[in-house]
Amino acid sequence: MRVYVPLTLSGLAAVHGAGEVGPGPLTAYAVTPGLREWYVSDDIEELEYAALNRAAAASLRLIAGKPDETRRRVVVALDVPDGAAVADPDHVLDASSLGEVRIADAVALSRAAAVHVDADDAEKDVAAAAEALGAADLGDDDARFTVDGAEDHELLWFGIQEIPGLIA
């Protein structure tokens, strides 16, 4: 099963140094029944992209909580055994946790399929989105527009062998 773990660049550096994504439990995003129902698609690539975007939004929340963090969203795509990632049955229909899963234990970085990271030119929009996130959560339409501006940036794909260059 493919899962998407939200991180920050400093979090990616820590993962690279430890050789694993953890410690557990980990919050990740995946194609869950709730995500399938919400997205209304049978195309697995579209569903995986939706899960990746949910993880990117969670990465933005991590960034917003760390004023000194580089303003680039980071998501690590991991392949874990079926059953290792479990959706919380109490939150299956909660829109804010669509696609959210828990992984009990750390996962070896060697199980990573890819790393997705914002390009340098997204930093300004990601910084503005991180600052506006609280107001957007409270229903401010202008702040929501600012947050959506960060979401307009596509995350770039990198192989795990490229992590040292990303964290340098």
PDB file of N, CA and C in Angstrom, residues 47-122:
ATOM      1  N   LEU A  47      -6.735   9.073  -7.455  1.00  0.00           N
ATOM      2  CA  LEU A  47      -6.922   8.904  -6.017  1.00  0.00           C
ATOM      3  C   LEU A  47      -5.600   9.069  -5.267  1.00  0.00           C
ATOM      4  N   GLU A  48      -4.526   8.520  -5.822  1.00  0.00           N
ATOM      5  CA  GLU A  48      -3.210   8.668  -5.192  1.00  0.00           C
ATOM      6  C   GLU A  48      -2.790  10.140  -5.193  1.00  0.00           C
ATOM      7  N   TYR A  49      -3.093  10.847  -6.269  1.00  0.00           N
ATOM      8  CA  TYR A  49      -2.786  12.269  -6.349  1.00  0.00           C
ATOM      9  C   TYR A  49      -3.575  13.044  -5.289  1.00  0.00           C
ATOM     10  N   ALA A  50      -4.816  12.664  -5.073  1.00  0.00           N
ATOM     11  CA  ALA A  50      -5.626  13.300  -4.030  1.00  0.00           C
ATOM     12  C   ALA A  50      -5.016  13.044  -2.647  1.00  0.00           C
ATOM     13  N   ALA A  51      -4.554  11.821  -2.406  1.00  0.00           N
ATOM     14  CA  ALA A  51      -3.912  11.499  -1.123  1.00  0.00           C
ATOM     15  C   ALA A  51      -2.621  12.296  -0.958  1.00  0.00           C
ATOM     16  N   LEU A  52      -1.841  12.419  -2.028  1.00  0.00           N
ATOM     17  CA  LEU A  52      -0.618  13.229  -1.994  1.00  0.00           C
ATOM     18  C   LEU A  52      -0.944  14.675  -1.642  1.00  0.00           C
ATOM     19  N   ASN A  53      -1.995  15.217  -2.231  1.00  0.00           N
ATOM     20  CA  ASN A  53      -2.371  16.601  -1.942  1.00  0.00           C
ATOM     21  C   ASN A  53      -2.854  16.770  -0.506  1.00  0.00           C
ATOM     22  N   ARG A  54      -3.507  15.755   0.049  1.00  0.00           N
ATOM     23  CA  ARG A  54      -3.902  15.815   1.462  1.00  0.00           C
ATOM     24  C   ARG A  54      -2.647  15.865   2.343  1.00  0.00           C
ATOM     25  N   ALA A  55      -1.635  15.080   1.983  1.00  0.00           N
ATOM     26  CA  ALA A  55      -0.378  15.094   2.741  1.00  0.00           C
ATOM     27  C   ALA A  55       0.337  16.435   2.585  1.00  0.00           C
ATOM     28  N   ALA A  56       0.284  17.025   1.397  1.00  0.00           N
ATOM     29  CA  ALA A  56       0.901  18.342   1.184  1.00  0.00           C
ATOM     30  C   ALA A  56       0.233  19.395   2.062  1.00  0.00           C
ATOM     31  N   ALA A  57      -1.083  19.308   2.216  1.00  0.00           N
ATOM     32  CA  ALA A  57      -1.804  20.242   3.097  1.00  0.00           C
ATOM     33  C   ALA A  57      -1.374  20.033   4.550  1.00  0.00           C
ATOM     34  N   ALA A  58      -1.146  18.795   4.932  1.00  0.00           N
ATOM     35  CA  ALA A  58      -0.674  18.509   6.295  1.00  0.00           C
ATOM     36  C   ALA A  58       0.753  19.018   6.488  1.00  0.00           C
ATOM     37  N   SER A  59       1.574  18.937   5.445  1.00  0.00           N
ATOM     38  CA  SER A  59       2.926  19.484   5.510  1.00  0.00           C
ATOM     39  C   SER A  59       2.881  20.991   5.729  1.00  0.00           C
ATOM     40  N   LEU A  60       1.947  21.665   5.060  1.00  0.00           N
ATOM     41  CA  LEU A  60       1.783  23.113   5.253  1.00  0.00           C
ATOM     42  C   LEU A  60       1.470  23.418   6.716  1.00  0.00           C
ATOM     43  N   ARG A  61       0.647  22.599   7.340  1.00  0.00           N
ATOM     44  CA  ARG A  61       0.321  22.799   8.763  1.00  0.00           C
ATOM     45  C   ARG A  61       1.559  22.611   9.643  1.00  0.00           C
ATOM     46  N   LEU A  62       2.401  21.650   9.295  1.00  0.00           N
ATOM     47  CA  LEU A  62       3.657  21.463  10.042  1.00  0.00           C
ATOM     48  C   LEU A  62       4.539  22.701   9.908  1.00  0.00           C
ATOM     49  N   ILE A  63       4.640  23.223   8.701  1.00  0.00           N
ATOM     50  CA  ILE A  63       5.449  24.415   8.438  1.00  0.00           C
ATOM     51  C   ILE A  63       4.907  25.607   9.217  1.00  0.00           C
ATOM     52  N   ALA A  64       3.584  25.756   9.219  1.00  0.00           N
ATOM     53  CA  ALA A  64       2.964  26.894   9.909  1.00  0.00           C
ATOM     54  C   ALA A  64       3.290  26.896  11.398  1.00  0.00           C
ATOM     55  N   GLY A  65       3.492  25.733  11.968  1.00  0.00           N
ATOM     56  CA  GLY A  65       3.801  25.627  13.388  1.00  0.00           C
ATOM     57  C   GLY A  65       5.268  25.827  13.729  1.00  0.00           C
ATOM     58  N   LYS A  66       6.104  26.050  12.712  1.00  0.00           N
ATOM     59  CA  LYS A  66       7.547  26.200  12.921  1.00  0.00           C
ATOM     60  C   LYS A  66       8.043  27.443  12.192  1.00  0.00           C
ATOM     61  N   PRO A  67       8.122  28.586  12.889  1.00  0.00           N
ATOM     62  CA  PRO A  67       8.490  29.843  12.228  1.00  0.00           C
ATOM     63  C   PRO A  67       9.848  29.827  11.531  1.00  0.00           C
ATOM     64  N   ASP A  68      10.778  29.010  11.997  1.00  0.00           N
ATOM     65  CA  ASP A  68      12.117  28.994  11.400  1.00  0.00           C
ATOM     66  C   ASP A  68      12.271  27.946  10.300  1.00  0.00           C
ATOM     67  N   GLU A  69      11.210  27.236   9.997  1.00  0.00           N
ATOM     68  CA  GLU A  69      11.263  26.167   8.999  1.00  0.00           C
ATOM     69  C   GLU A  69      11.279  26.739   7.585  1.00  0.00           C
ATOM     70  N   THR A  70      12.040  26.125   6.702  1.00  0.00           N
ATOM     71  CA  THR A  70      12.036  26.491   5.292  1.00  0.00           C
ATOM     72  C   THR A  70      10.622  26.319   4.757  1.00  0.00           C
ATOM     73  N   ARG A  71      10.168  27.280   3.994  1.00  0.00           N
ATOM     74  CA  ARG A  71       8.783  27.303   3.523  1.00  0.00           C
ATOM     75  C   ARG A  71       8.617  26.510   2.226  1.00  0.00           C
ATOM     76  N   ARG A  72       8.857  25.209   2.314  1.00  0.00           N
ATOM     77  CA  ARG A  72       8.653  24.286   1.194  1.00  0.00           C
ATOM     78  C   ARG A  72       7.995  23.031   1.741  1.00  0.00           C
ATOM     79  N   ARG A  73       6.863  22.650   1.160  1.00  0.00           N
ATOM     80  CA  ARG A  73       6.165  21.445   1.605  1.00  0.00           C
ATOM     81  C   ARG A  73       6.941  20.202   1.166  1.00  0.00           C
ATOM     82  N   VAL A  74       6.897  19.163   2.005  1.00  0.00           N
ATOM     83  CA  VAL A  74       7.614  17.922   1.745  1.00  0.00           C
ATOM     84  C   VAL A  74       6.695  16.744   2.049  1.00  0.00           C
ATOM     85  N   VAL A  75       6.656  15.782   1.142  1.00  0.00           N
ATOM     86  CA  VAL A  75       5.886  14.560   1.344  1.00  0.00           C
ATOM     87  C   VAL A  75       6.744  13.382   0.898  1.00  0.00           C
ATOM     88  N   VAL A  76       6.830  12.363   1.748  1.00  0.00           N
ATOM     89  CA  VAL A  76       7.553  11.146   1.394  1.00  0.00           C
ATOM     90  C   VAL A  76       6.524  10.064   1.063  1.00  0.00           C
ATOM     91  N   ALA A  77       6.658   9.462  -0.115  1.00  0.00           N
ATOM     92  CA  ALA A  77       5.788   8.359  -0.524  1.00  0.00           C
ATOM     93  C   ALA A  77       6.456   7.058  -0.103  1.00  0.00           C
ATOM     94  N   LEU A  78       5.747   6.291   0.714  1.00  0.00           N
ATOM     95  CA  LEU A  78       6.269   5.022   1.229  1.00  0.00           C
ATOM     96  C   LEU A  78       5.377   3.874   0.796  1.00  0.00           C
ATOM     97  N   ASP A  79       5.992   2.723   0.556  1.00  0.00           N
ATOM     98  CA  ASP A  79       5.230   1.506   0.303  1.00  0.00           C
ATOM     99  C   ASP A  79       5.291   0.657   1.566  1.00  0.00           C
ATOM    100  N   VAL A  80       4.132   0.437   2.160  1.00  0.00           N
ATOM    101  CA  VAL A  80       4.043  -0.347   3.397  1.00  0.00           C
ATOM    102  C   VAL A  80       3.156  -1.559   3.146  1.00  0.00           C
ATOM    103  N   PRO A  81       3.309  -2.601   3.958  1.00  0.00           N
ATOM    104  CA  PRO A  81       2.447  -3.782   3.776  1.00  0.00           C
ATOM    105  C   PRO A  81       0.976  -3.429   3.988  1.00  0.00           C
ATOM    106  N   ASP A  82       0.103  -4.089   3.233  1.00  0.00           N
ATOM    107  CA  ASP A  82      -1.335  -3.913   3.446  1.00  0.00           C
ATOM    108  C   ASP A  82      -1.638  -4.198   4.910  1.00  0.00           C
ATOM    109  N   GLY A  83      -2.461  -3.393   5.504  1.00  0.00           N
ATOM    110  CA  GLY A  83      -2.810  -3.558   6.912  1.00  0.00           C
ATOM    111  C   GLY A  83      -1.922  -2.769   7.852  1.00  0.00           C
ATOM    112  N   ALA A  84      -0.782  -2.294   7.367  1.00  0.00           N
ATOM    113  CA  ALA A  84       0.111  -1.502   8.225  1.00  0.00           C
ATOM    114  C   ALA A  84      -0.428  -0.095   8.441  1.00  0.00           C
ATOM    115  N   ALA A  85      -1.197   0.396   7.494  1.00  0.00           N
ATOM    116  CA  ALA A  85      -1.794   1.726   7.583  1.00  0.00           C
ATOM    117  C   ALA A  85      -3.289   1.557   7.833  1.00  0.00           C
ATOM    118  N   VAL A  86      -3.756   2.158   8.925  1.00  0.00           N
ATOM    119  CA  VAL A  86      -5.143   1.957   9.342  1.00  0.00           C
ATOM    120  C   VAL A  86      -5.844   3.303   9.491  1.00  0.00           C
ATOM    121  N   ALA A  87      -7.014   3.412   8.886  1.00  0.00           N
ATOM    122  CA  ALA A  87      -7.826   4.624   9.035  1.00  0.00           C
ATOM    123  C   ALA A  87      -8.556   4.552  10.372  1.00  0.00           C
ATOM    124  N   ASP A  88      -8.666   5.684  11.041  1.00  0.00           N
ATOM    125  CA  ASP A  88      -9.388   5.764  12.312  1.00  0.00           C
ATOM    126  C   ASP A  88     -10.882   5.685  12.011  1.00  0.00           C
ATOM    127  N   PRO A  89     -11.570   4.634  12.459  1.00  0.00           N
ATOM    128  CA  PRO A  89     -12.989   4.497  12.123  1.00  0.00           C
ATOM    129  C   PRO A  89     -13.855   5.622  12.687  1.00  0.00           C
ATOM    130  N   ASP A  90     -13.380   6.298  13.726  1.00  0.00           N
ATOM    131  CA  ASP A  90     -14.143   7.409  14.301  1.00  0.00           C
ATOM    132  C   ASP A  90     -14.074   8.669  13.448  1.00  0.00           C
ATOM    133  N   HIS A  91     -13.126   8.713  12.503  1.00  0.00           N
ATOM    134  CA  HIS A  91     -12.952   9.914  11.681  1.00  0.00           C
ATOM    135  C   HIS A  91     -13.125   9.660  10.190  1.00  0.00           C
ATOM    136  N   VAL A  92     -13.654   8.506   9.826  1.00  0.00           N
ATOM    137  CA  VAL A  92     -13.770   8.139   8.415  1.00  0.00           C
ATOM    138  C   VAL A  92     -14.569   9.168   7.615  1.00  0.00           C
ATOM    139  N   LEU A  93     -15.619   9.720   8.200  1.00  0.00           N
ATOM    140  CA  LEU A  93     -16.467  10.659   7.477  1.00  0.00           C
ATOM    141  C   LEU A  93     -16.138  12.112   7.771  1.00  0.00           C
ATOM    142  N   ASP A  94     -15.128  12.358   8.571  1.00  0.00           N
ATOM    143  CA  ASP A  94     -14.713  13.714   8.908  1.00  0.00           C
ATOM    144  C   ASP A  94     -13.926  14.284   7.729  1.00  0.00           C
ATOM    145  N   ALA A  95     -14.432  15.357   7.124  1.00  0.00           N
ATOM    146  CA  ALA A  95     -13.806  15.930   5.921  1.00  0.00           C
ATOM    147  C   ALA A  95     -12.364  16.333   6.152  1.00  0.00           C
ATOM    148  N   SER A  96     -12.016  16.758   7.361  1.00  0.00           N
ATOM    149  CA  SER A  96     -10.647  17.210   7.623  1.00  0.00           C
ATOM    150  C   SER A  96      -9.657  16.051   7.702  1.00  0.00           C
ATOM    151  N   SER A  97     -10.149  14.833   7.836  1.00  0.00           N
ATOM    152  CA  SER A  97      -9.226  13.701   7.945  1.00  0.00           C
ATOM    153  C   SER A  97      -9.405  12.682   6.826  1.00  0.00           C
ATOM    154  N   LEU A  98      -9.981  13.098   5.703  1.00  0.00           N
ATOM    155  CA  LEU A  98     -10.136  12.187   4.572  1.00  0.00           C
ATOM    156  C   LEU A  98      -8.776  11.660   4.118  1.00  0.00           C
ATOM    157  N   GLY A  99      -8.684  10.370   3.984  1.00  0.00           N
ATOM    158  CA  GLY A  99      -7.448   9.742   3.544  1.00  0.00           C
ATOM    159  C   GLY A  99      -6.409   9.573   4.631  1.00  0.00           C
ATOM    160  N   GLU A 100      -6.688  10.059   5.831  1.00  0.00           N
ATOM    161  CA  GLU A 100      -5.706   9.983   6.916  1.00  0.00           C
ATOM    162  C   GLU A 100      -5.628   8.560   7.464  1.00  0.00           C
ATOM    163  N   VAL A 101      -4.410   8.084   7.652  1.00  0.00           N
ATOM    164  CA  VAL A 101      -4.162   6.761   8.214  1.00  0.00           C
ATOM    165  C   VAL A 101      -3.076   6.864   9.276  1.00  0.00           C
ATOM    166  N   ARG A 102      -3.020   5.855  10.115  1.00  0.00           N
ATOM    167  CA  ARG A 102      -1.976   5.762  11.134  1.00  0.00           C
ATOM    168  C   ARG A 102      -1.135   4.525  10.851  1.00  0.00           C
ATOM    169  N   ILE A 103       0.158   4.689  11.058  1.00  0.00           N
ATOM    170  CA  ILE A 103       1.104   3.584  10.933  1.00  0.00           C
ATOM    171  C   ILE A 103       1.747   3.439  12.304  1.00  0.00           C
ATOM    172  N   ALA A 104       1.658   2.272  12.891  1.00  0.00           N
ATOM    173  CA  ALA A 104       2.069   2.078  14.281  1.00  0.00           C
ATOM    174  C   ALA A 104       3.563   2.269  14.509  1.00  0.00           C
ATOM    175  N   ASP A 105       4.372   1.819  13.579  1.00  0.00           N
ATOM    176  CA  ASP A 105       5.823   1.805  13.790  1.00  0.00           C
ATOM    177  C   ASP A 105       6.559   2.622  12.737  1.00  0.00           C
ATOM    178  N   ALA A 106       7.805   2.926  13.040  1.00  0.00           N
ATOM    179  CA  ALA A 106       8.667   3.604  12.068  1.00  0.00           C
ATOM    180  C   ALA A 106       8.785   2.743  10.808  1.00  0.00           C
ATOM    181  N   VAL A 107       9.058   3.402   9.672  1.00  0.00           N
ATOM    182  CA  VAL A 107       9.200   2.708   8.394  1.00  0.00           C
ATOM    183  C   VAL A 107      10.584   3.029   7.842  1.00  0.00           C
ATOM    184  N   ALA A 108      11.295   1.996   7.437  1.00  0.00           N
ATOM    185  CA  ALA A 108      12.638   2.184   6.877  1.00  0.00           C
ATOM    186  C   ALA A 108      12.575   3.092   5.649  1.00  0.00           C
ATOM    187  N   LEU A 109      13.513   4.004   5.560  1.00  0.00           N
ATOM    188  CA  LEU A 109      13.572   4.918   4.429  1.00  0.00           C
ATOM    189  C   LEU A 109      13.759   4.155   3.116  1.00  0.00           C
ATOM    190  N   SER A 110      14.309   2.968   3.178  1.00  0.00           N
ATOM    191  CA  SER A 110      14.477   2.155   1.971  1.00  0.00           C
ATOM    192  C   SER A 110      13.134   1.761   1.354  1.00  0.00           C
ATOM    193  N   ARG A 111      12.045   1.914   2.102  1.00  0.00           N
ATOM    194  CA  ARG A 111      10.700   1.621   1.581  1.00  0.00           C
ATOM    195  C   ARG A 111      10.091   2.831   0.862  1.00  0.00           C
ATOM    196  N   ALA A 112      10.849   3.923   0.805  1.00  0.00           N
ATOM    197  CA  ALA A 112      10.347   5.126   0.132  1.00  0.00           C
ATOM    198  C   ALA A 112      10.402   4.938  -1.376  1.00  0.00           C
ATOM    199  N   ALA A 113       9.327   5.336  -2.034  1.00  0.00           N
ATOM    200  CA  ALA A 113       9.266   5.281  -3.488  1.00  0.00           C
ATOM    201  C   ALA A 113       9.731   6.598  -4.095  1.00  0.00           C
ATOM    202  N   ALA A 114       9.493   7.696  -3.365  1.00  0.00           N
ATOM    203  CA  ALA A 114       9.841   9.023  -3.879  1.00  0.00           C
ATOM    204  C   ALA A 114       9.696  10.049  -2.776  1.00  0.00           C
ATOM    205  N   VAL A 115      10.241  11.227  -3.050  1.00  0.00           N
ATOM    206  CA  VAL A 115      10.057  12.386  -2.183  1.00  0.00           C
ATOM    207  C   VAL A 115       9.473  13.478  -3.075  1.00  0.00           C
ATOM    208  N   HIS A 116       8.453  14.146  -2.565  1.00  0.00           N
ATOM    209  CA  HIS A 116       7.805  15.238  -3.294  1.00  0.00           C
ATOM    210  C   HIS A 116       8.059  16.526  -2.517  1.00  0.00           C
ATOM    211  N   VAL A 117       8.599  17.544  -3.207  1.00  0.00           N
ATOM    212  CA  VAL A 117       8.996  18.789  -2.544  1.00  0.00           C
ATOM    213  C   VAL A 117       8.635  19.967  -3.438  1.00  0.00           C
ATOM    214  N   ASP A 118       8.234  21.074  -2.800  1.00  0.00           N
ATOM    215  CA  ASP A 118       7.994  22.301  -3.544  1.00  0.00           C
ATOM    216  C   ASP A 118       9.275  22.787  -4.203  1.00  0.00           C
ATOM    217  N   ALA A 119       9.139  23.406  -5.362  1.00  0.00           N
ATOM    218  CA  ALA A 119      10.255  24.094  -6.014  1.00  0.00           C
ATOM    219  C   ALA A 119      10.578  25.357  -5.220  1.00  0.00           C
ATOM    220  N   ASP A 120      11.771  25.888  -5.423  1.00  0.00           N
ATOM    221  CA  ASP A 120      12.183  27.116  -4.733  1.00  0.00           C
ATOM    222  C   ASP A 120      11.195  28.256  -4.965  1.00  0.00           C
ATOM    223  N   ASP A 121      10.635  28.333  -6.174  1.00  0.00           N
ATOM    224  CA  ASP A 121       9.751  29.461  -6.488  1.00  0.00           C
ATOM    225  C   ASP A 121       8.401  29.397  -5.765  1.00  0.00           C
ATOM    226  N   ALA A 122       8.140  28.327  -5.045  1.00  0.00           N
ATOM    227  CA  ALA A 122       6.892  28.219  -4.278  1.00  0.00           C
ATOM    228  C   ALA A 122       7.029  28.805  -2.874  1.00  0.00           C
TER     229      ALA A 122
END
